[in-house]
Amino acid sequence: KVCRGGACSDSTPALFAKVALAAVVETGLMYSLLSYAVKANTMDYSTAITRSLQAAILFAIIFGSASFGAIIDNGLSAATKQLFDPNTIPGDGDWYAKLRKPSWNPPGWIFPIMWLIVSKPTQFMSVWKLITQNYEKDLSIPLLAYCFHLSLGDAWNKVFFGLECTGRGLAVICTFWSVLWLSAYLFYRVDPNAGLLLLPTCLWVTVASALN
């Protein structure tokens, strides 16, 4: 087993700058879509069309936030003529498998189950309650915090698994963890049930943060 450290190097500041910029742009894009989903409640659409539109937006954001990040990454790379090349990442492809992990590290099959069957659906229900039942309230800060937490999650994947940086990865996931709990608190203030529905994700990210 190799020590933690991976391929991370201080010689790649451009890559970290690109990850940070992508997170900001990704947050803005997802927040704009969620804001539109909220406004759809007051537009001249039928209820069926409104709910279908809102469901499609939520599904794309919650289950496909990484796709937003990938699109943005490619756009930034094209704009900078590959100055911040996201594909030129040094390191060992089996890096994570070789890391020393705690004895209580969950088996690999647990992760997709927790994310796809527990975390993502409960997030969907939480945001759904906000945008369909509380749209007359000011949702700007809660939704912005929520989108920022999704972007930070994507940024952590890039830094930890892509750049193989455990130190910087820890800083990102701790920020990700903090913003997620802030989102749950802000959701709870608007609708207690919506806030409680984020708790499974909060607890699972706590486990993931400890594994970093």
Short mmCIF file of C-alpha atoms in Angstrom, two decimals:
data_model
loop_
_atom_site.label_atom_id
_atom_site.label_comp_id
_atom_site.label_asym_id
_atom_site.label_seq_id
_atom_site.Cartn_x
_atom_site.Cartn_y
_atom_site.Cartn_z
CA LYS A 1 0.00 0.00 0.00
CA VAL A 2 1.24 3.50 -0.85
CA CYS A 3 1.19 6.41 1.55
CA ARG A 4 -1.31 9.16 1.03
CA GLY A 5 -0.09 11.87 -1.30
CA GLY A 6 -0.65 10.61 -4.83
CA ALA A 7 0.35 12.69 -7.81
CA CYS A 8 -0.51 16.07 -6.33
CA SER A 9 2.09 18.73 -6.95
CA ASP A 10 2.43 22.42 -6.22
CA SER A 11 3.47 22.77 -9.87
CA THR A 12 -0.16 22.50 -11.01
CA PRO A 13 -1.76 25.77 -9.78
CA ALA A 14 -3.52 26.26 -13.12
CA LEU A 15 -5.44 23.04 -12.61
CA PHE A 16 -6.63 24.14 -9.18
CA ALA A 17 -7.60 27.54 -10.54
CA LYS A 18 -9.64 25.78 -13.21
CA VAL A 19 -11.39 23.58 -10.64
CA ALA A 20 -12.28 26.63 -8.53
CA LEU A 21 -13.55 28.64 -11.51
CA ALA A 22 -15.57 25.67 -12.75
CA ALA A 23 -17.21 25.32 -9.33
CA VAL A 24 -18.29 28.98 -9.39
CA VAL A 25 -19.69 28.74 -12.92
CA GLU A 26 -21.38 25.42 -12.16
CA THR A 27 -23.03 26.91 -9.07
CA GLY A 28 -24.37 29.84 -11.08
CA LEU A 29 -25.73 27.61 -13.83
CA MET A 30 -27.53 25.23 -11.48
CA TYR A 31 -28.88 28.08 -9.37
CA SER A 32 -30.29 29.75 -12.49
CA LEU A 33 -32.09 26.55 -13.43
CA LEU A 34 -33.51 26.09 -9.93
CA SER A 35 -34.63 29.72 -9.87
CA TYR A 36 -36.48 29.11 -13.12
CA ALA A 37 -38.10 26.02 -11.58
CA VAL A 38 -39.36 28.20 -8.73
CA LYS A 39 -40.69 30.86 -11.12
CA ALA A 40 -42.49 28.19 -13.13
CA ASN A 41 -45.05 28.04 -10.32
CA THR A 42 -46.34 31.47 -11.31
CA MET A 43 -46.15 31.08 -15.10
CA ASP A 44 -49.07 30.35 -17.39
CA TYR A 45 -48.34 26.64 -17.62
CA SER A 46 -50.72 23.84 -16.74
CA THR A 47 -50.00 22.08 -13.47
CA ALA A 48 -48.86 18.96 -15.32
CA ILE A 49 -46.39 20.89 -17.47
CA THR A 50 -45.11 22.87 -14.50
CA ARG A 51 -44.49 19.76 -12.40
CA SER A 52 -42.91 17.90 -15.32
CA LEU A 53 -40.58 20.82 -16.01
CA GLN A 54 -39.63 21.13 -12.37
CA ALA A 55 -39.03 17.40 -12.04
CA ALA A 56 -36.79 17.40 -15.13
CA ILE A 57 -34.72 20.32 -13.82
CA LEU A 58 -34.33 18.76 -10.37
CA PHE A 59 -33.41 15.37 -11.80
CA ALA A 60 -30.78 16.91 -14.10
CA ILE A 61 -29.22 18.93 -11.28
CA ILE A 62 -29.35 16.40 -8.44
CA PHE A 63 -28.50 13.25 -10.38
CA GLY A 64 -26.37 14.88 -13.07
CA SER A 65 -24.46 17.71 -11.42
CA ALA A 66 -21.19 16.09 -12.51
CA SER A 67 -22.34 16.44 -16.13
CA PHE A 68 -22.69 20.19 -15.65
CA GLY A 69 -19.14 20.23 -14.33
CA ALA A 70 -17.86 18.22 -17.29
CA ILE A 71 -19.54 20.55 -19.80
CA ILE A 72 -18.11 23.58 -18.05
CA ASP A 73 -14.64 22.02 -17.87
CA ASN A 74 -14.65 21.39 -21.62
CA GLY A 75 -15.88 24.92 -22.29
CA LEU A 76 -13.16 26.45 -20.14
CA SER A 77 -10.52 24.29 -21.79
CA ALA A 78 -11.63 25.37 -25.25
CA ALA A 79 -11.72 29.01 -24.20
CA THR A 80 -8.19 28.87 -22.80
CA LYS A 81 -6.84 26.68 -25.63
CA GLN A 82 -6.04 23.92 -23.18
CA LEU A 83 -3.96 26.17 -20.95
CA PHE A 84 -5.84 24.56 -18.07
CA ASP A 85 -5.92 21.08 -19.56
CA PRO A 86 -8.28 18.93 -17.46
CA ASN A 87 -7.05 15.72 -19.08
CA THR A 88 -3.38 16.11 -18.31
CA ILE A 89 -3.43 14.68 -14.82
CA PRO A 90 -0.34 12.85 -13.54
CA GLY A 91 -0.52 9.81 -11.35
CA ASP A 92 -1.37 6.15 -10.98
CA GLY A 93 -4.76 4.95 -12.22
CA ASP A 94 -4.93 2.51 -9.30
CA TRP A 95 -3.94 5.19 -6.80
CA TYR A 96 -7.06 5.07 -4.65
CA ALA A 97 -7.10 1.28 -4.44
CA LYS A 98 -3.53 1.36 -3.11
CA LEU A 99 -4.16 3.93 -0.40
CA ARG A 100 -4.06 2.85 3.22
CA LYS A 101 -7.60 3.07 4.58
CA PRO A 102 -9.15 2.72 8.05
CA SER A 103 -10.33 -0.71 9.15
CA TRP A 104 -13.95 0.46 9.06
CA ASN A 105 -13.75 1.55 5.42
CA PRO A 106 -17.09 0.47 3.81
CA PRO A 107 -16.98 -1.99 0.90
CA GLY A 108 -17.02 -0.40 -2.52
CA TRP A 109 -20.55 -1.53 -3.38
CA ILE A 110 -21.97 0.54 -0.51
CA PHE A 111 -21.07 3.86 -2.15
CA PRO A 112 -23.32 3.72 -5.26
CA ILE A 113 -26.17 2.37 -3.13
CA MET A 114 -25.89 5.24 -0.66
CA TRP A 115 -25.57 7.91 -3.34
CA LEU A 116 -28.13 6.66 -5.87
CA ILE A 117 -30.72 4.95 -3.67
CA VAL A 118 -30.54 6.95 -0.43
CA SER A 119 -28.83 10.32 -0.82
CA LYS A 120 -29.98 11.50 -4.25
CA PRO A 121 -33.67 10.57 -3.89
CA THR A 122 -33.94 12.23 -0.46
CA GLN A 123 -32.25 15.34 -1.86
CA PHE A 124 -34.78 15.33 -4.69
CA MET A 125 -37.67 15.15 -2.24
CA SER A 126 -36.15 17.91 -0.12
CA VAL A 127 -35.68 20.39 -2.96
CA TRP A 128 -39.06 19.39 -4.42
CA LYS A 129 -40.79 20.40 -1.20
CA LEU A 130 -39.07 23.77 -1.32
CA ILE A 131 -39.82 24.71 -4.90
CA THR A 132 -43.37 23.33 -5.09
CA GLN A 133 -44.75 24.03 -1.61
CA ASN A 134 -42.74 27.03 -0.43
CA TYR A 135 -42.21 29.01 -3.64
CA GLU A 136 -43.83 32.13 -2.18
CA LYS A 137 -41.00 32.37 0.36
CA ASP A 138 -37.51 33.71 -0.34
CA LEU A 139 -35.58 30.63 -1.45
CA SER A 140 -32.59 32.39 -2.98
CA ILE A 141 -30.06 31.78 -0.18
CA PRO A 142 -31.08 28.16 0.58
CA LEU A 143 -31.00 27.19 -3.10
CA LEU A 144 -27.72 29.01 -3.73
CA ALA A 145 -26.10 27.22 -0.78
CA TYR A 146 -27.46 23.91 -2.03
CA CYS A 147 -26.07 24.45 -5.55
CA PHE A 148 -22.72 25.51 -4.10
CA HIS A 149 -22.55 22.28 -2.08
CA LEU A 150 -23.15 20.24 -5.27
CA SER A 151 -20.38 22.12 -7.06
CA LEU A 152 -18.01 21.57 -4.15
CA GLY A 153 -18.79 17.86 -4.29
CA ASP A 154 -17.78 17.79 -7.95
CA ALA A 155 -14.68 19.85 -7.14
CA TRP A 156 -13.69 17.34 -4.46
CA ASN A 157 -13.91 14.48 -6.95
CA LYS A 158 -11.61 16.36 -9.31
CA VAL A 159 -9.09 17.28 -6.62
CA PHE A 160 -9.09 13.99 -4.71
CA PHE A 161 -9.58 11.39 -7.45
CA GLY A 162 -8.40 13.41 -10.46
CA LEU A 163 -5.41 15.29 -9.09
CA GLU A 164 -4.86 12.70 -6.34
CA CYS A 165 -4.37 15.37 -3.68
CA THR A 166 -5.40 14.24 -0.23
CA GLY A 167 -4.44 17.46 1.57
CA ARG A 168 -6.26 19.83 -0.74
CA GLY A 169 -8.99 17.22 -1.08
CA LEU A 170 -9.51 17.34 2.67
CA ALA A 171 -9.86 21.14 2.55
CA VAL A 172 -12.42 20.89 -0.25
CA ILE A 173 -14.49 18.13 1.34
CA CYS A 174 -14.53 19.92 4.71
CA THR A 175 -15.89 23.01 2.94
CA PHE A 176 -18.33 20.77 1.05
CA TRP A 177 -19.43 19.20 4.36
CA SER A 178 -19.91 22.60 6.01
CA VAL A 179 -21.96 24.04 3.15
CA LEU A 180 -24.10 20.89 3.05
CA TRP A 181 -24.98 21.22 6.75
CA LEU A 182 -25.63 24.94 6.19
CA SER A 183 -27.99 24.01 3.34
CA ALA A 184 -29.85 21.58 5.61
CA TYR A 185 -30.20 24.31 8.24
CA LEU A 186 -31.44 26.87 5.71
CA PHE A 187 -33.88 24.34 4.27
CA TYR A 188 -35.12 23.53 7.77
CA ARG A 189 -35.85 27.18 8.44
CA VAL A 190 -38.08 27.29 5.35
CA ASP A 191 -39.62 23.84 5.75
CA PRO A 192 -38.55 21.51 8.61
CA ASN A 193 -39.33 18.39 6.59
CA ALA A 194 -37.18 19.60 3.70
CA GLY A 195 -34.27 20.15 6.07
CA LEU A 196 -34.66 16.73 7.67
CA LEU A 197 -34.65 15.08 4.24
CA LEU A 198 -31.08 16.32 3.75
CA LEU A 199 -29.87 14.54 6.89
CA PRO A 200 -29.08 11.20 5.17
CA THR A 201 -26.76 13.06 2.80
CA CYS A 202 -25.22 15.03 5.67
CA LEU A 203 -24.47 11.83 7.58
CA TRP A 204 -23.07 10.02 4.55
CA VAL A 205 -20.81 12.94 3.62
CA THR A 206 -19.60 12.91 7.24
CA VAL A 207 -18.47 9.31 6.67
CA ALA A 208 -16.87 10.21 3.34
CA SER A 209 -15.06 13.16 4.92
CA ALA A 210 -13.61 10.90 7.60
CA LEU A 211 -12.36 8.54 4.89
CA ASN A 212 -10.53 11.35 3.07
#
